[in-house]
C-alpha atoms as one frame of an Amber mdcrd trajectory, in Angstrom:
protein
  13.874 -49.015 -42.917  10.719 -49.021 -40.896   8.431 -48.242 -43.818   9.737
 -50.965 -46.112  10.072 -53.662 -43.522  13.692 -54.426 -44.316  14.952 -54.130
 -40.727  16.146 -57.747 -40.542  18.389 -57.296 -43.573  19.685 -53.953 -42.278
  20.577 -55.530 -38.915  22.367 -58.386 -40.674  24.393 -56.092 -42.951  25.141
 -53.670 -40.134  26.521 -56.445 -37.920  28.350 -57.968 -40.903  30.067 -54.651
 -41.791  31.049 -54.062 -38.136  32.332 -57.578 -37.691  34.326 -57.515 -40.896
  36.084 -54.281 -40.058  36.700 -55.333 -36.453  38.343 -58.535 -37.668  40.677
 -56.736 -40.060  41.539 -53.926 -37.636  44.747 -55.527 -36.256  46.289 -55.512
 -39.733  45.472 -51.791 -40.050  47.463 -51.054 -36.902  50.577 -52.294 -38.682
  50.028 -50.083 -41.743  49.117 -46.635 -40.527  47.012 -44.753 -37.960  45.022
 -43.240 -40.807  43.804 -46.705 -41.821  42.753 -47.304 -38.193  40.720 -44.122
 -38.157  38.976 -45.045 -41.382  38.404 -48.574 -40.050  36.752 -47.199 -36.897
  34.522 -45.026 -39.055  33.201 -48.099 -40.891  32.701 -49.970 -37.631  30.620
 -47.042 -36.413  28.628 -46.973 -39.648  27.839 -50.666 -39.200  26.805 -50.160
 -35.625  24.636 -47.202 -36.528  22.820 -49.203 -39.165  22.169 -52.146 -36.824
  21.171 -49.939 -33.828  18.631 -47.934 -35.897  17.149 -51.026 -37.539  16.732
 -52.664 -34.120  14.457 -49.821 -33.036  12.505 -50.076 -36.303  11.871 -53.708
 -35.501  10.835 -52.957 -31.958   8.337 -50.423 -33.315   6.676 -53.036 -35.491
   6.835 -56.063 -33.182   5.698 -54.626 -29.869   2.276 -53.214 -28.939   2.146
 -49.435 -29.027   1.743 -49.201 -25.235   4.976 -51.211 -24.643   7.300 -49.659
 -27.276   8.549 -46.903 -25.008   9.167 -49.260 -22.049  11.061 -51.809 -24.086
  13.095 -49.174 -25.918  14.118 -47.607 -22.629  15.033 -51.034 -21.260  17.109
 -51.851 -24.414  18.989 -48.529 -24.260  19.783 -49.030 -20.607  21.106 -52.512
 -21.325  23.340 -51.109 -24.110  24.924 -48.414 -21.947  24.964 -49.942 -18.435
  27.602 -52.638 -18.079  27.178 -55.166 -15.334
């Protein structure tokens, strides 16, 4: 993703995939728990694509001296809930 410069598209499709499967997850609860597990796998795949592409964009947009600081700040914001 970082070499080709397609991070924006990867973020879009990752968020789209996650959102789509999150929206249809209530109907999977009525069918079977196996469908729920598969649904959560696709949500995770979408999040993984978007999360990785976000760091590729950070690498290209920020100066080299600030990449580490902003990456650390972004990770802390993802995992620390206020």
